[in-house]
Coordinates of C-alpha atoms in Angstrom, one line a residue:
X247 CA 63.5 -15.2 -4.1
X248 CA 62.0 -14.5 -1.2
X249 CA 60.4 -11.2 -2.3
X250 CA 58.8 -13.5 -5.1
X251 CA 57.4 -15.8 -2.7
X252 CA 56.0 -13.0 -0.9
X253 CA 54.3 -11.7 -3.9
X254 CA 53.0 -15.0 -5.1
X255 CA 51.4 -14.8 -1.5
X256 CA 49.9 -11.5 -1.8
X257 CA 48.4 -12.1 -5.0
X258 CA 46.7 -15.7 -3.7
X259 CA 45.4 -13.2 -0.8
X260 CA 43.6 -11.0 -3.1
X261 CA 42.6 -13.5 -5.9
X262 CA 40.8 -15.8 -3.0
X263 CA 39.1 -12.8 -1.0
X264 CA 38.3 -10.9 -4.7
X265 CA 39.4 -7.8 -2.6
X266 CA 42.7 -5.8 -1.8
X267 CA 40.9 -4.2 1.1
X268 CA 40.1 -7.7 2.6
X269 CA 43.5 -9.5 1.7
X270 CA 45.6 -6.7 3.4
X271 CA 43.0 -6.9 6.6
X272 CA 44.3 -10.7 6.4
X273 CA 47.9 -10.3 5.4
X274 CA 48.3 -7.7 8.2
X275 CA 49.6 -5.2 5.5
X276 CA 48.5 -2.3 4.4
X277 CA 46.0 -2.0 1.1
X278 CA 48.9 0.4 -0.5
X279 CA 51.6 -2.8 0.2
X280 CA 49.3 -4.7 -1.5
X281 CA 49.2 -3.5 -4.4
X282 CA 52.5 -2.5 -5.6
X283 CA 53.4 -6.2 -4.7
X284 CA 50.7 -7.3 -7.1
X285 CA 52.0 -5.1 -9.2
X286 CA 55.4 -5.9 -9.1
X287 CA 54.6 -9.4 -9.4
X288 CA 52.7 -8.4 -12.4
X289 CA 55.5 -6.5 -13.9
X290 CA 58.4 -9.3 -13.8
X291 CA 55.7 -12.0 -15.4
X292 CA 54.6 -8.9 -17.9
X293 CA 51.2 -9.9 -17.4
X294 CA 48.3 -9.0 -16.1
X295 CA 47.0 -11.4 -13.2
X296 CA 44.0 -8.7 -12.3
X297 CA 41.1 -7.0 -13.5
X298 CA 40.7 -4.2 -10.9
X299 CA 37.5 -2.0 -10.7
X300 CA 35.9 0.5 -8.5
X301 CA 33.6 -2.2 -6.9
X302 CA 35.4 -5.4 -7.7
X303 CA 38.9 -7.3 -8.2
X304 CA 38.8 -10.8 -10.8
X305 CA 41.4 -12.3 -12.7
X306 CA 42.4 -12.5 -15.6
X307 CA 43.0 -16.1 -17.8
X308 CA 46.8 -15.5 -16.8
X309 CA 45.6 -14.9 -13.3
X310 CA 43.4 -18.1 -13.2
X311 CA 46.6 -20.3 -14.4
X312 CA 49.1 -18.9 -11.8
X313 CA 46.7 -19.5 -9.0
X314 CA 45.5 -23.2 -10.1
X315 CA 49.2 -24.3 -10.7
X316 CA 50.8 -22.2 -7.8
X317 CA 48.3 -22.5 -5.1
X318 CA 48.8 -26.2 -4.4
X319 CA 52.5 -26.2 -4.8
X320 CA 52.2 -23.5 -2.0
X321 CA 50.5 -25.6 -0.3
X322 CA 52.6 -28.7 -0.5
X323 CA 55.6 -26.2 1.0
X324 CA 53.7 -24.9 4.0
X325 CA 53.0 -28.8 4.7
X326 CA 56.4 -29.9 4.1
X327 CA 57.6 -26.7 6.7
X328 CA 54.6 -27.8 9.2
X329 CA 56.2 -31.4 9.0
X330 CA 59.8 -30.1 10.1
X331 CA 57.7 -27.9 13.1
X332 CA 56.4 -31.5 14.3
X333 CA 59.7 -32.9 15.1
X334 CA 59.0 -30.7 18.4
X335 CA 56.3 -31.1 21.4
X336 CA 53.7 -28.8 20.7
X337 CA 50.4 -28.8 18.7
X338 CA 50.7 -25.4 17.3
X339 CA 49.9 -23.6 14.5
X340 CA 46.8 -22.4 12.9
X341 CA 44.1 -24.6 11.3
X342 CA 41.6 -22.2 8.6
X343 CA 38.0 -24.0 8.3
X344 CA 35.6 -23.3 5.8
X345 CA 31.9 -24.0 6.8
X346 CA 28.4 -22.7 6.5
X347 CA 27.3 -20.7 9.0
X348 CA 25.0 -23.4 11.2
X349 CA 27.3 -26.0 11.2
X350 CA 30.0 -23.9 12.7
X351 CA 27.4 -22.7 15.6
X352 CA 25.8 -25.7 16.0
X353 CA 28.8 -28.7 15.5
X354 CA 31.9 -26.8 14.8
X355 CA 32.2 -24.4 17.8
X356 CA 31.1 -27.2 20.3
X357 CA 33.5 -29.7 19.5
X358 CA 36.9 -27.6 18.8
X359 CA 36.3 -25.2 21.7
X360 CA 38.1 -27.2 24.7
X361 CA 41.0 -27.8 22.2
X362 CA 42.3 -24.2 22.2
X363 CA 42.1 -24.7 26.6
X364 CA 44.2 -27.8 26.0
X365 CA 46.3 -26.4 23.3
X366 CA 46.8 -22.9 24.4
X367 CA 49.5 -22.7 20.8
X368 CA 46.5 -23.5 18.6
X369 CA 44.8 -21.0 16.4
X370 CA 41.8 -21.8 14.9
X371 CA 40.4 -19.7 11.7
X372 CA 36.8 -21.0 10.7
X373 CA 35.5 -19.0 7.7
X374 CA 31.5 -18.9 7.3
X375 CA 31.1 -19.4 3.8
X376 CA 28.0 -20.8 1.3
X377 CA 29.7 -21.0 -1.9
X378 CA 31.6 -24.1 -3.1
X379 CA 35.2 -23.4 -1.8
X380 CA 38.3 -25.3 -3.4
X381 CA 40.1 -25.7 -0.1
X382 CA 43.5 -26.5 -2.0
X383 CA 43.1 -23.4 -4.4
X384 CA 41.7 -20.5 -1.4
X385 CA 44.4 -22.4 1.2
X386 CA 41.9 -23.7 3.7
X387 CA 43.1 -26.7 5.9
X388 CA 39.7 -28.0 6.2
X389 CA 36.2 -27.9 4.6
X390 CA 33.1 -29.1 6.2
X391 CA 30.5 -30.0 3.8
X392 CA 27.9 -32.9 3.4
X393 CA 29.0 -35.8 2.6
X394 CA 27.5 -35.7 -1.3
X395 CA 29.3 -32.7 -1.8
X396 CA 33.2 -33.9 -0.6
X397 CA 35.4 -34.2 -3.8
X398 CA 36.5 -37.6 -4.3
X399 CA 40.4 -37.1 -4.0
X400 CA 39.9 -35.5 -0.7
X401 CA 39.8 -37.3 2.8
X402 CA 36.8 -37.2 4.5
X403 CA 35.7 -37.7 7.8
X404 CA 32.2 -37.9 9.4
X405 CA 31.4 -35.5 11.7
X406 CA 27.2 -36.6 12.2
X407 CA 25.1 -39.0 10.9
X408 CA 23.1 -38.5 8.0
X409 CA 20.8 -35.5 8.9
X410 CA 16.6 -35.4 8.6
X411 CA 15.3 -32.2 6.5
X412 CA 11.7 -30.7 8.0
X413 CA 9.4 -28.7 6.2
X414 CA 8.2 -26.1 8.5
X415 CA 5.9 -23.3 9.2
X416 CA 4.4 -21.7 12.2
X417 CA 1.1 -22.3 13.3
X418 CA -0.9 -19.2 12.8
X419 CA 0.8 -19.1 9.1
X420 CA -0.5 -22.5 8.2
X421 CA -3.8 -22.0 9.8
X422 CA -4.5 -19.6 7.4
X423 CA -2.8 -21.0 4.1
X424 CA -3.2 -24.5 5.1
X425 CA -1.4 -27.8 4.7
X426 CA 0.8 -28.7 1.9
X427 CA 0.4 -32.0 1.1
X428 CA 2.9 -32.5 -2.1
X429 CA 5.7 -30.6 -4.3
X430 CA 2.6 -28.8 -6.2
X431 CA 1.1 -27.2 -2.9
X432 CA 4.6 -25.5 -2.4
X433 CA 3.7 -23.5 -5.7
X434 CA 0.6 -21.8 -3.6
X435 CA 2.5 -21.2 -0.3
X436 CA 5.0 -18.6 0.1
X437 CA 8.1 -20.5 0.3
X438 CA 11.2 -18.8 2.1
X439 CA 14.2 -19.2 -0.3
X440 CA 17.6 -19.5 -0.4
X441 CA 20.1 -18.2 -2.7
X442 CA 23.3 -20.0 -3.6
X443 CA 26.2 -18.2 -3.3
X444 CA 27.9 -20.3 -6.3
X445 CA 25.1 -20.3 -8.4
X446 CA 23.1 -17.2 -7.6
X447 CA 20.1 -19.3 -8.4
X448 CA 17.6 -20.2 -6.3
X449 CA 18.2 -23.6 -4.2
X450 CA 15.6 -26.0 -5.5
X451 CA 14.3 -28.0 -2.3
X452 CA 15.7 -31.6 -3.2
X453 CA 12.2 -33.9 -1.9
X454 CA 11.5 -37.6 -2.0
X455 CA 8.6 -39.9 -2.2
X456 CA 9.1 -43.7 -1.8
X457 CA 12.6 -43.1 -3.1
X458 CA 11.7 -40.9 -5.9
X459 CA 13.4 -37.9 -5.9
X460 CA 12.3 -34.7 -7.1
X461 CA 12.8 -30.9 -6.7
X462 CA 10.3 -28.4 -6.1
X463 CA 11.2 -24.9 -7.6
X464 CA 9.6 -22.6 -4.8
X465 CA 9.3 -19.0 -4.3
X466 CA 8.0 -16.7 -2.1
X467 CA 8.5 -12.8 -0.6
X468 CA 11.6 -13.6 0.8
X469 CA 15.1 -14.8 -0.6
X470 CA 18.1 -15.3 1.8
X471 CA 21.6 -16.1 1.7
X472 CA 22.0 -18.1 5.3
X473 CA 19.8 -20.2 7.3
X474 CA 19.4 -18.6 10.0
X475 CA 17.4 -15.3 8.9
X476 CA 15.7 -18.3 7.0
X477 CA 14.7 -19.5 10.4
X478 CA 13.7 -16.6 11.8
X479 CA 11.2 -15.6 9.1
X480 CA 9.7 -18.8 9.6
X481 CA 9.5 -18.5 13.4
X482 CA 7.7 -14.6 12.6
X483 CA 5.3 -16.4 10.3
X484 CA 6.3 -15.3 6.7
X485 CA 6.4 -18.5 5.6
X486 CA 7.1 -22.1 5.0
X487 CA 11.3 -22.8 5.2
X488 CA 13.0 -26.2 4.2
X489 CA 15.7 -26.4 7.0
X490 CA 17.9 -29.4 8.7
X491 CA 15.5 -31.3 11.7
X492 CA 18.3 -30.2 14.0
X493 CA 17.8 -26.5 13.3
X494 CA 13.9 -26.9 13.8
X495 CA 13.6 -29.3 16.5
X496 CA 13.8 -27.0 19.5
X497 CA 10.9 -24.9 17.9
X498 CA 8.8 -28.3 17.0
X499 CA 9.1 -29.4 20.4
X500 CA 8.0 -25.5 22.2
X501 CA 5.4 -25.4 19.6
X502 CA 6.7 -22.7 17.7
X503 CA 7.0 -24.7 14.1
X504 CA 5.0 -27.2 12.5
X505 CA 6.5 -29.6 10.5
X506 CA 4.5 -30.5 7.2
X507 CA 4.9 -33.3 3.9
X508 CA 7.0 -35.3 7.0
X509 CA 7.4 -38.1 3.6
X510 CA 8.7 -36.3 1.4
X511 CA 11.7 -34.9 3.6
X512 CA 14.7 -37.0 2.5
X513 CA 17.7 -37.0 4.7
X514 CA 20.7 -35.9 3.1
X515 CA 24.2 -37.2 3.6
X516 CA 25.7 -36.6 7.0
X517 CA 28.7 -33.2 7.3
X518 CA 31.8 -34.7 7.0
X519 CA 35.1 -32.9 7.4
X520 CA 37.9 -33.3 4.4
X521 CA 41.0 -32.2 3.7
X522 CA 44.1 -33.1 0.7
X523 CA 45.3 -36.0 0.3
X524 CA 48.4 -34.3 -1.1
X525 CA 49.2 -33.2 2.3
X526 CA 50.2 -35.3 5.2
X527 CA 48.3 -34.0 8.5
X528 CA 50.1 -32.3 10.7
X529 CA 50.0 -32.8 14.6
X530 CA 47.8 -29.7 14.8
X531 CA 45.4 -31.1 11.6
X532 CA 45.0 -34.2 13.5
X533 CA 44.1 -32.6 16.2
X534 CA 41.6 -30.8 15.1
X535 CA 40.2 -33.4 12.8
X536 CA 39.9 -36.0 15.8
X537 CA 37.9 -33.2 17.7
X538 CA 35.6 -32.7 14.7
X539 CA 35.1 -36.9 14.6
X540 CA 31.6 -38.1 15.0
X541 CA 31.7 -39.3 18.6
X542 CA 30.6 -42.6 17.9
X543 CA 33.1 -43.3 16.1
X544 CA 36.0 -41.9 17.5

């Protein structure tokens, strides 16, 4: 039984990372183990759960059952044997995060780093990561998201108040393009992109006017995958970027970046951090959660 259970675990390793190489870097086994307990586990179901490749690991239909039926029940055991480990003193444990990259080093990292000095037992595992994650499915403890994109069975809890968007460019960039002034003077500038990691499509910048939404499908030279390089190009004048007004503001303030169509920047939703409401939090959850709290509120 336990050898199944193992299994099970090995192949939820390698169906969340899409990887053997990366699962047995996170299982702490070795790529070999890996896969003969795949394939074992494959052998007593007498199906396959994988589609393996040179350059790639998916799953198969049967694959894509197992891990949407088992994943949560393995979750629900994990919480039930972290419940039994709170009957004692310590906060201990570890806590896996999902967030995008900015939000870690910007809200993230700042509020959860005096909780491993005051819980020395603690382990924290925060995973930088665009796409859409299903935290119950890929066995994250908590995702941080805004709060428009939190799933309605989940708990959420705010981490910041709803958060300003800027337009920006640099000044010697739009002293030789010149100012934008609405959605259709994007279409001339060269727009620094991002690239959703769910999608693979281009992220339409989501504007308003007097409450009107709308969405401007830029473009431009240069397509990223994180905000940061976004930033950067920006900063190196390549561009106009659509980034959060906390990201930017240092750079308004020194000069660096010009903000631009101030109106039609909407704010969006502020982060929140969520987690199942299948599971009941653990001491080291709650822990965490109440250092990720939106001081104001805590």
């Amino acid at each position: 039984m336990l050898d199944h259970i193992n299994d099970i675990t090995n192949f939820l390793a390698v169906a969340s990372e899409r990887s053997f190489t990366r699962a047995a870097a996170k299982r702490g086994v070795s790529q070999s183990a890996l896969s003969h307990s795949v394939r074992a586990l494959e052998a007593r179901l007498g199906v396959r759960l994988l589609t393996r490749t040179t350059r790639s690991v998916g799953m198969t239909e049967a694959g894509e059952r197992l891990m949407r039926s088992i994943a949560p029940r393995l979750a629900e055991i994990e919480a039930a044997l972290a419940s039994v480990s709170e009957l004692g003193e310590k906060v201990a444990g570890t806590i896996r995060i999902t967030a995008i990259d900015h939000v870690v080093d910007s809200v993230v990292w700042p509020r959860l780093e005096g909780l491993l000095h005051r819980y020395p037992d603690l382990n924290i595992e925060i995973d930088s990561e665009y796409r859409m994650i299903d935290i119950v499915a890929e066995r994250y403890d908590i995702g941080i998201r805004w709060g428009d994109q939190v799933e309605k069975d989940m708990i959420a809890v705010r981490m910041t108040a709803d958060q300003p968007m800027a337009i920006v460019g640099s000044p010697g960039y739009l002293a030789e393009r010149g100012l934008p002034r609405t959605p259709q003077d994007l279409l001339r500038h060269n727009c620094i992109t991002l690239r959703l990691a769910s999608s693979g499509g281009l992220y339409a910048w989501e504007l308003a006017h007097e409450g009107r939404p709308t969405e401007a499908k830029v473009t431009g030279q240069t397509i990223f995958t994180s905000v940061f390089p976004m930033l950067k190009a920006a900063l190196s004048g390549h561009g106009l970027a659509f980034l959060t007004a906390d990201m930017v503001q240092p750079h308004l303030q020194a000069g660096r970046l010009k903000q631009v169509m101030a109106e039609w920047c909407p704010s969006f939703p502020g982060l929140h951090a969520y987690y199942t409401s299948r599971r009941h939090p653990t001491r080291a959850l709650a822990a965490v959660i109440e250092g990720l709290r939106e001081p104001e509120s805590a």
